[in-house]
C-alpha cells in the first residue's frame, strides 16, 4: 500500500495496528501516531495525533493534529482505544505506481484508502 501525500510524493504504507499482535504496543506521551476512525461515515479513515497520556493498557488520551473542537478553538482531544492507534508509517520515497494500486490519499484532514486513478 502507498500513502499519497502529493501527486508525485508517495510513501510505503508499513503500518502495523496495535491490535494485530499478541502484545499491545505501548506509546509514550508526545508520540506522534495515527488514529483510525470508527465513527459512522468516517470508517477506514485515520488522522494524525499526539499521545497526551496513557490511561491503561487499552486506552489513551490523544490530541489530533488536524481536527478541532466543536467550537473551532483548539485541537480536539479524545480518549481512544489502543486498537485504534498505529505508529506513523516510515517516509520512504516511491518513484511510481500503477493504475489500480491501493493508495492512502489525504482528504478533509485525514487519510482514506483509495485505488489509484493514475499510473506513472
XYZ file of C-alpha atoms in Angstrom, residues 9-118:
110
model
C 5.215 12.072 -3.444
C 4.414 8.632 -2.092
C 5.468 6.579 0.892
C 5.124 2.885 1.519
C 2.364 2.035 3.976
C 4.194 -0.100 6.571
C 1.690 0.402 9.378
C 1.013 -2.269 11.961
C -2.140 -1.964 14.013
C -1.625 -2.299 17.746
C -4.334 -4.960 17.959
C -2.783 -7.135 15.249
C -0.074 -8.531 17.502
C -0.304 -10.664 20.598
C 1.147 -7.835 22.682
C -0.232 -4.308 22.612
C 2.190 -1.615 21.537
C 2.909 0.900 24.275
C 3.045 4.525 23.182
C 4.633 7.316 25.200
C 3.489 10.880 25.900
C 4.349 13.037 22.890
C 4.496 10.163 20.382
C 3.063 11.148 17.009
C 0.613 8.479 15.838
C -2.348 7.829 13.567
C -5.857 7.187 14.888
C -8.295 5.085 12.873
C -11.862 6.343 12.950
C -14.786 4.078 13.746
C -17.281 6.948 13.537
C -20.133 6.419 11.070
C -19.239 7.836 7.671
C -15.542 8.011 8.533
C -14.771 4.283 8.799
C -11.445 3.478 7.172
C -10.066 6.988 7.582
C -7.371 7.919 10.046
C -5.917 11.110 11.481
C -2.555 12.180 12.889
C -2.433 12.836 16.616
C -0.086 13.081 19.585
C -0.278 10.881 22.668
C -1.154 13.038 25.687
C -1.412 10.305 28.332
C -1.822 6.563 28.769
C -4.865 5.759 30.899
C -4.486 1.968 30.840
C -3.185 -0.795 28.588
C -6.266 -0.293 26.444
C -6.885 3.481 26.472
C -5.014 6.682 25.705
C -5.802 10.390 25.677
C -4.795 11.795 22.296
C -4.805 15.237 20.707
C -5.489 15.423 16.984
C -3.140 17.485 14.828
C -5.768 18.379 12.191
C -9.164 18.146 13.922
C -10.572 20.979 16.033
C -13.014 21.025 18.940
C -16.676 21.602 18.026
C -16.360 25.305 18.899
C -13.455 25.562 16.426
C -10.992 26.746 19.060
C -8.069 24.465 19.764
C -7.220 20.902 18.803
C -9.670 18.114 19.606
C -8.715 15.725 22.436
C -10.318 12.316 22.893
C -9.947 9.080 24.806
C -9.350 6.317 22.256
C -8.895 2.575 22.407
C -5.350 1.267 21.909
C -6.544 -0.771 18.920
C -7.348 2.498 17.093
C -3.735 3.688 17.390
C -0.936 2.880 14.991
C 2.553 4.325 14.557
C 3.219 6.705 11.688
C 4.438 4.914 8.569
C 8.054 5.430 7.522
C 8.522 8.078 4.834
C 10.018 6.035 2.003
C 10.082 7.689 -1.424
C 8.390 5.746 -4.210
C 9.162 6.553 -7.839
C 5.840 5.437 -9.264
C 2.772 3.304 -9.012
C 0.343 1.560 -11.330
C -3.276 2.067 -12.185
C -5.358 0.274 -9.567
C -2.714 0.294 -6.800
C -4.188 0.924 -3.358
C -3.082 4.323 -2.026
C -3.874 6.340 1.065
C -4.931 9.843 -0.003
C -5.130 12.882 2.276
C -8.664 14.282 2.164
C -10.563 16.561 4.570
C -7.992 16.469 7.410
C -7.497 12.685 7.301
C -6.268 9.749 5.240
C -8.541 7.452 3.210
C -7.702 4.280 1.283
C -8.342 4.588 -2.468
C -7.469 2.836 -5.691
C -5.002 4.846 -7.748
C -6.577 6.612 -10.733
C -3.083 7.382 -12.099
